[in-house]
PDB file of C-alpha atoms in Angstrom:
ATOM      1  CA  UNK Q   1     262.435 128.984 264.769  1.00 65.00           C
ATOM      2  CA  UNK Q   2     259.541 129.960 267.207  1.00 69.00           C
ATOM      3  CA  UNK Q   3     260.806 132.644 269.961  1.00 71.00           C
ATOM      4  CA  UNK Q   4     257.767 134.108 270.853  1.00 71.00           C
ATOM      5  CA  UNK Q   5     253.931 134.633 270.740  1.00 72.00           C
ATOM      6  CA  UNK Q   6     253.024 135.746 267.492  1.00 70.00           C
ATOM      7  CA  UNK Q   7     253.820 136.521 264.311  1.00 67.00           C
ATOM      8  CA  UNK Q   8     253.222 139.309 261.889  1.00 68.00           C
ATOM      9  CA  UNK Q   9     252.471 137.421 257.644  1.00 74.00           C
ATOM     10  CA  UNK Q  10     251.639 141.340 256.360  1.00 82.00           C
ATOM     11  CA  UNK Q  11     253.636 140.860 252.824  1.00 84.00           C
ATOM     12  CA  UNK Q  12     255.363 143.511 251.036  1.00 89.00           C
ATOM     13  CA  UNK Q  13     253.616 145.341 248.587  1.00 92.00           C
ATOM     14  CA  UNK Q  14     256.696 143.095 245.738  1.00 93.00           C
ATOM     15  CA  UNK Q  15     255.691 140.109 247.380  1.00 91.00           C
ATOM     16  CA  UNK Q  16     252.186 140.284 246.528  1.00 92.00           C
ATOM     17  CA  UNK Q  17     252.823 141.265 243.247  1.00 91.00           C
ATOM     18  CA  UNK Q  18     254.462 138.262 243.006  1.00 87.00           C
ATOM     19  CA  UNK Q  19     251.928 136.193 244.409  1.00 89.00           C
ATOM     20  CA  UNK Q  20     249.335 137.859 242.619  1.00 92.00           C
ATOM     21  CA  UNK Q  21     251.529 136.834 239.068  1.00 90.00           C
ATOM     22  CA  UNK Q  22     251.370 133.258 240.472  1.00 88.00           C
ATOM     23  CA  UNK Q  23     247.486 133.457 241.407  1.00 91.00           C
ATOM     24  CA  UNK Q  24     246.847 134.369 237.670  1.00 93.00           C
ATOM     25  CA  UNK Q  25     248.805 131.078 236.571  1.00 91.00           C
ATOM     26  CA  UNK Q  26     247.316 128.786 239.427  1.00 90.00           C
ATOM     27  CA  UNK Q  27     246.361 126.138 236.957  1.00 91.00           C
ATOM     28  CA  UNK Q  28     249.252 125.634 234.999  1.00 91.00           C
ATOM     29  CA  UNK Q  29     251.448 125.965 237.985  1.00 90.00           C
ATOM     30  CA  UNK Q  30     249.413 123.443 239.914  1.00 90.00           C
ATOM     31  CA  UNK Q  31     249.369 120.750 236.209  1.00 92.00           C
ATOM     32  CA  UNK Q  32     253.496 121.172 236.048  1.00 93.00           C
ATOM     33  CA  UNK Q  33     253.786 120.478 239.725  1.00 93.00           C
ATOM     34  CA  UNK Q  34     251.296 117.517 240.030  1.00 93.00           C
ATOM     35  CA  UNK Q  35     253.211 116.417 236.791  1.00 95.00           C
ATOM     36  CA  UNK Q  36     256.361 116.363 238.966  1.00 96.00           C
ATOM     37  CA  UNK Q  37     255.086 114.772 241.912  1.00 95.00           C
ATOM     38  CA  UNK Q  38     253.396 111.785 239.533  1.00 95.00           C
ATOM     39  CA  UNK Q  39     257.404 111.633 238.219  1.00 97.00           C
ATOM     40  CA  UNK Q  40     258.814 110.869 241.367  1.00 98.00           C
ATOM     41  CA  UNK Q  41     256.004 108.652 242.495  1.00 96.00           C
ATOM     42  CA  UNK Q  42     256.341 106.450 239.260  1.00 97.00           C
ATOM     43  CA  UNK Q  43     259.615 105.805 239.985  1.00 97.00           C
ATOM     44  CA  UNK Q  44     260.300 105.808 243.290  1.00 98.00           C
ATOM     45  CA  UNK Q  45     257.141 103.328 244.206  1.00 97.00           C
ATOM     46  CA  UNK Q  46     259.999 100.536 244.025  1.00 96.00           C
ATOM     47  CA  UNK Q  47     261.766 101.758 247.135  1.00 97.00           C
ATOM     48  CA  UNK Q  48     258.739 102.103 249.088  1.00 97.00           C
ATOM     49  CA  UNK Q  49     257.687  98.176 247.528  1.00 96.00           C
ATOM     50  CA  UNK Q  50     261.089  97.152 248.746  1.00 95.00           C
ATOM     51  CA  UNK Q  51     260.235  98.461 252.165  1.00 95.00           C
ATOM     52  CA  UNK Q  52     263.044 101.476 252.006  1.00 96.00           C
ATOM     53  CA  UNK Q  53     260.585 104.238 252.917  1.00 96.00           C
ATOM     54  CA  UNK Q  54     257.382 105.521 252.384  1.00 97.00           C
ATOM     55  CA  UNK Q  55     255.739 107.942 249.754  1.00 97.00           C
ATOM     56  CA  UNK Q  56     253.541 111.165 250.205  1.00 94.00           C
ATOM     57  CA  UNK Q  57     250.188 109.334 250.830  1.00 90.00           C
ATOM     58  CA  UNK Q  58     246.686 111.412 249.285  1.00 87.00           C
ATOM     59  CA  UNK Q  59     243.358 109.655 250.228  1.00 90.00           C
ATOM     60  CA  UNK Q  60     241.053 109.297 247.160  1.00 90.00           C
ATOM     61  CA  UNK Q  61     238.802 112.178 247.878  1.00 92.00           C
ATOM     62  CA  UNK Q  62     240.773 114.689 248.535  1.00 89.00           C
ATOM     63  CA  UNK Q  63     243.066 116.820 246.368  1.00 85.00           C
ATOM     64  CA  UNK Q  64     246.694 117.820 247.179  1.00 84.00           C
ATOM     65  CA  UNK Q  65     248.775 121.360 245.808  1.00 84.00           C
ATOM     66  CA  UNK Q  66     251.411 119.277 245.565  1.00 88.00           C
ATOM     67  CA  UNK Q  67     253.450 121.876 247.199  1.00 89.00           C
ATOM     68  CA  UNK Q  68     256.449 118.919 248.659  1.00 92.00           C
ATOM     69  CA  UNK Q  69     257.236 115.709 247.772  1.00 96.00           C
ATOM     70  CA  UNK Q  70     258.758 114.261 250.314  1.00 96.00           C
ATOM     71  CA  UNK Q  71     260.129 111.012 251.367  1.00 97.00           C
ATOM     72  CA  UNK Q  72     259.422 108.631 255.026  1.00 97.00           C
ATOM     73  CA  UNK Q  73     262.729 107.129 255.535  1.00 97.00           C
ATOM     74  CA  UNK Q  74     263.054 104.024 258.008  1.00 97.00           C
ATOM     75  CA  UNK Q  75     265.827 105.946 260.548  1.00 96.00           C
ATOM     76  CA  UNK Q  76     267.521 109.134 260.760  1.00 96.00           C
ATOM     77  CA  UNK Q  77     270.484 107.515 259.862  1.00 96.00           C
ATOM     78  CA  UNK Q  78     269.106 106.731 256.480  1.00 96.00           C
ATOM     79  CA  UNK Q  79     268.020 110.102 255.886  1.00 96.00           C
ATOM     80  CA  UNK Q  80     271.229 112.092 256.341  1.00 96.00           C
ATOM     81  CA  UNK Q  81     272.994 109.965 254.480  1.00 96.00           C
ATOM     82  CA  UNK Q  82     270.924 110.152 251.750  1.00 97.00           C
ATOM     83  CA  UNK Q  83     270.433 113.929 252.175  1.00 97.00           C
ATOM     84  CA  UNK Q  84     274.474 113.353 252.069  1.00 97.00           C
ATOM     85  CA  UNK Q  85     274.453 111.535 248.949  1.00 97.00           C
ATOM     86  CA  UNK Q  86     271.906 113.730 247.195  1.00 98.00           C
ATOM     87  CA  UNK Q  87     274.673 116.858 248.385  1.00 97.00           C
ATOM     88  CA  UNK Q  88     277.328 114.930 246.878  1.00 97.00           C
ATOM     89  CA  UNK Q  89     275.594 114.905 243.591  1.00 96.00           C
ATOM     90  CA  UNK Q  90     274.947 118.603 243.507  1.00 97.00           C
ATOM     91  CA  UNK Q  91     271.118 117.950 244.755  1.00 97.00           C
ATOM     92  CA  UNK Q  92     269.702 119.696 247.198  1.00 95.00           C
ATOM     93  CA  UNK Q  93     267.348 117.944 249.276  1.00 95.00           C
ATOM     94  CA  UNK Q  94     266.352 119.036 253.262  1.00 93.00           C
ATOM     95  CA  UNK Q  95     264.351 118.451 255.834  1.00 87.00           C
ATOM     96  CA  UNK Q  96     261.447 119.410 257.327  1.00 76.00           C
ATOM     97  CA  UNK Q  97     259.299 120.025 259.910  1.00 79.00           C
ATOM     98  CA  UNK Q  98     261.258 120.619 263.269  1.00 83.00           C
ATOM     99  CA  UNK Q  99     258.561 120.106 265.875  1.00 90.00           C
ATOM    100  CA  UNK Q 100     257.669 123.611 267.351  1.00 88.00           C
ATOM    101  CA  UNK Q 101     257.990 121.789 270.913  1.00 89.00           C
ATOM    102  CA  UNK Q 102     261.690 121.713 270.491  1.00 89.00           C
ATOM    103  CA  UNK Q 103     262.224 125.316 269.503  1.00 87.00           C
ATOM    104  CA  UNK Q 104     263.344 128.278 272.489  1.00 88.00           C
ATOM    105  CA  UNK Q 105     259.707 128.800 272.940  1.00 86.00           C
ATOM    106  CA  UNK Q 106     258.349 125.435 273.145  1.00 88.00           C
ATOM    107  CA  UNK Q 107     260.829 124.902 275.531  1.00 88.00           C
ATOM    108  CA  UNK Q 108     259.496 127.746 277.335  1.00 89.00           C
ATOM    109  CA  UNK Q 109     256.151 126.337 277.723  1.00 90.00           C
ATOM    110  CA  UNK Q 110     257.545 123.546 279.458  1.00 92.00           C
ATOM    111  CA  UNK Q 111     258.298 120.603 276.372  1.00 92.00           C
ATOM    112  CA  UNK Q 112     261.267 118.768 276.452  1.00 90.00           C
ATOM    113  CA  UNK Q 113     262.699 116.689 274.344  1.00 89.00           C
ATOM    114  CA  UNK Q 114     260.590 113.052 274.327  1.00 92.00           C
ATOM    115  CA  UNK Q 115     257.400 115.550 274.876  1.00 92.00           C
ATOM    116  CA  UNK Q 116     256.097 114.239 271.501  1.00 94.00           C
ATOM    117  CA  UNK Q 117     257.953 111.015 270.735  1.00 95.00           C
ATOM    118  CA  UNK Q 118     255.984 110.096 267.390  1.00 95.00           C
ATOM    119  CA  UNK Q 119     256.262 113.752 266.470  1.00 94.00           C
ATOM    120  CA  UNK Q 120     259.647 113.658 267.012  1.00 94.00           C
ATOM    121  CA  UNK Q 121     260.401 110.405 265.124  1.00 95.00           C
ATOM    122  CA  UNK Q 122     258.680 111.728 262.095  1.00 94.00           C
ATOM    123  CA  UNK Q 123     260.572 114.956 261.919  1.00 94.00           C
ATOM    124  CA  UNK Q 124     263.661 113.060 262.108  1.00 95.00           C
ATOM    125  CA  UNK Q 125     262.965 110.948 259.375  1.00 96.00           C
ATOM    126  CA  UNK Q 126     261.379 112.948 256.601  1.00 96.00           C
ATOM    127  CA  UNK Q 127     263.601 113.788 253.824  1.00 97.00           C
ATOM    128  CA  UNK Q 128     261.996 116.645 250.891  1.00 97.00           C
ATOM    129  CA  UNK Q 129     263.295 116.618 246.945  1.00 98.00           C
ATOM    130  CA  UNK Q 130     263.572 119.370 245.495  1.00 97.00           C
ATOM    131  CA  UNK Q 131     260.197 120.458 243.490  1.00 95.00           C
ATOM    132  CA  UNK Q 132     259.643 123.983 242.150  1.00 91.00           C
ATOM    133  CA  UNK Q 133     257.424 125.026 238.929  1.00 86.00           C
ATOM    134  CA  UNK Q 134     260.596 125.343 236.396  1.00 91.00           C
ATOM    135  CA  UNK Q 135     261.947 121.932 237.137  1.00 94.00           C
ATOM    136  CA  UNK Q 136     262.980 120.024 233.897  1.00 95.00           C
ATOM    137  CA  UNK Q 137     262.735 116.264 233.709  1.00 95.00           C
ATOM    138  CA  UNK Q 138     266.420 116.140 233.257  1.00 96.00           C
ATOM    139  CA  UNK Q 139     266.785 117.733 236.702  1.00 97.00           C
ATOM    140  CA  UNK Q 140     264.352 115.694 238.141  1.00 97.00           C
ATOM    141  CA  UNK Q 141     265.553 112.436 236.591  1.00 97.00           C
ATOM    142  CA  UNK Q 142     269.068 113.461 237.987  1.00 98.00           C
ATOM    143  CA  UNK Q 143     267.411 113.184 241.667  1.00 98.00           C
ATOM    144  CA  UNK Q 144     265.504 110.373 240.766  1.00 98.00           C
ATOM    145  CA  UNK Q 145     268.635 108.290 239.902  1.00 97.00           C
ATOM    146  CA  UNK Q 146     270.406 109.820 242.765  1.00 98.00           C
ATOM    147  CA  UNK Q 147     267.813 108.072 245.229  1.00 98.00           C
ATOM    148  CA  UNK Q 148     268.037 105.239 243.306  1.00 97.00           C
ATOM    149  CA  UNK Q 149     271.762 104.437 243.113  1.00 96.00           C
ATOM    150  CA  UNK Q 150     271.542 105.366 247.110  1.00 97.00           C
ATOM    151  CA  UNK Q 151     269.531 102.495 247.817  1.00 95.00           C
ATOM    152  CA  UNK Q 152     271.289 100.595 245.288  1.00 91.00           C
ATOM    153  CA  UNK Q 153     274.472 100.631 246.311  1.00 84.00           C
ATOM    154  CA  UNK Q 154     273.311 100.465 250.502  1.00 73.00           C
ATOM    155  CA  UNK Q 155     270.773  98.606 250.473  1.00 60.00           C
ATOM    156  CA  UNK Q 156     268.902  96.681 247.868  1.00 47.00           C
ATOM    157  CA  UNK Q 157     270.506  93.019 246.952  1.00 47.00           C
ATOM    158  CA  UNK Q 158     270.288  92.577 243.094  1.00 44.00           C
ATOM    159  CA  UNK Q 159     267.534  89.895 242.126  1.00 43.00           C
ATOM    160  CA  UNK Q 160     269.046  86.644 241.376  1.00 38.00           C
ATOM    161  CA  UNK Q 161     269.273  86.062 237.509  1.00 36.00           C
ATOM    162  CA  UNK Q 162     268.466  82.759 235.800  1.00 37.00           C
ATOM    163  CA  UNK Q 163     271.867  82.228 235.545  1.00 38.00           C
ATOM    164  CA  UNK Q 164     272.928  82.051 239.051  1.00 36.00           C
ATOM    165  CA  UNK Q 165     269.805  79.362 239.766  1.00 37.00           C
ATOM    166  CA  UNK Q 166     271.021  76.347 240.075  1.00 37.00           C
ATOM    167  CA  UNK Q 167     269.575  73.261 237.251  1.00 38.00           C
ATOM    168  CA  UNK Q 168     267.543  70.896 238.355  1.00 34.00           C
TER     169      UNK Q 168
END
């Protein structure tokens, strides 16, 4: 969390190394990931029809790392419990963003709490899967069917089949 003024980003001499190891696979990292992200937008686009959340948004001229994918739920309620039910089936899935207003120092620079009500709101709502480089499409359908069977069994009403329509 934010204490104080400042920072210091100088990486270690093995962290570079690592980074520079990434740098020289940038575009295959970057095709896997955005191959990952398209995944969970495929079939999670339901939930957001259905009015359950919303999905990372990326205007049409611009180009994302896909470095999160991350879900808009409608409370906070919604999102711990499905950050519960994700934990429950072995997934780990966190938030994100606390606002910086709310940490020691922002408090020392005079925010309170309700400083930033829409920033506030968001942070309490946003919900990231997990997506990393070596992710298989069995572990992501795993989460995918997690979020799924979430809404599911909370939330969504099954369609009514031909069979319970009444003849005319």
């Amino acid at each position: 969390t934010w204490v104080d003024i400042g920072s210091a980003y100088v990486p270690s001499e093995i962290s570079s190394a690592f980074l520079c190891a990434q740098l020289e696979e940038l575009e295959s990292i970057t095709k896997i990931r955005k191959a990952v992200h398209e995944r969970y937008r495929a079939n999670l686009t339901v939930l957001e029809e259905a009015g359950e959340m919303r999905l990372p948004f990326e205007p049409e001229d611009c180009q994302g790392n896909q470095h999160i994918f991350y879900l808009l739920l409608n409370d906070a309620s919604t999102r711990d419990a499905l950050m519960q039910h994700l934990r429950q089936n072995g997934i780990g899935a966190v938030f994100h963003y606390v606002p910086l207003h709310t940490s020691p120092m922002g408090d020392r620079y005079g925010y309170r709490p309700g400083s930033l009500p829409v920033t506030e709101d968001i942070s309490s709502r946003l919900l990231r899967l997990p997506l990393y480089f070596s992710m298989t499409e069995e572990e992501q359908a795993q989460v995918i069917a997690a979020v799924l069977s979430f809404f599911q069994s909370t939330r969504l009403k099954p369609a009514a089949s031909c069979d319970s329509v009444p003849a005319t």
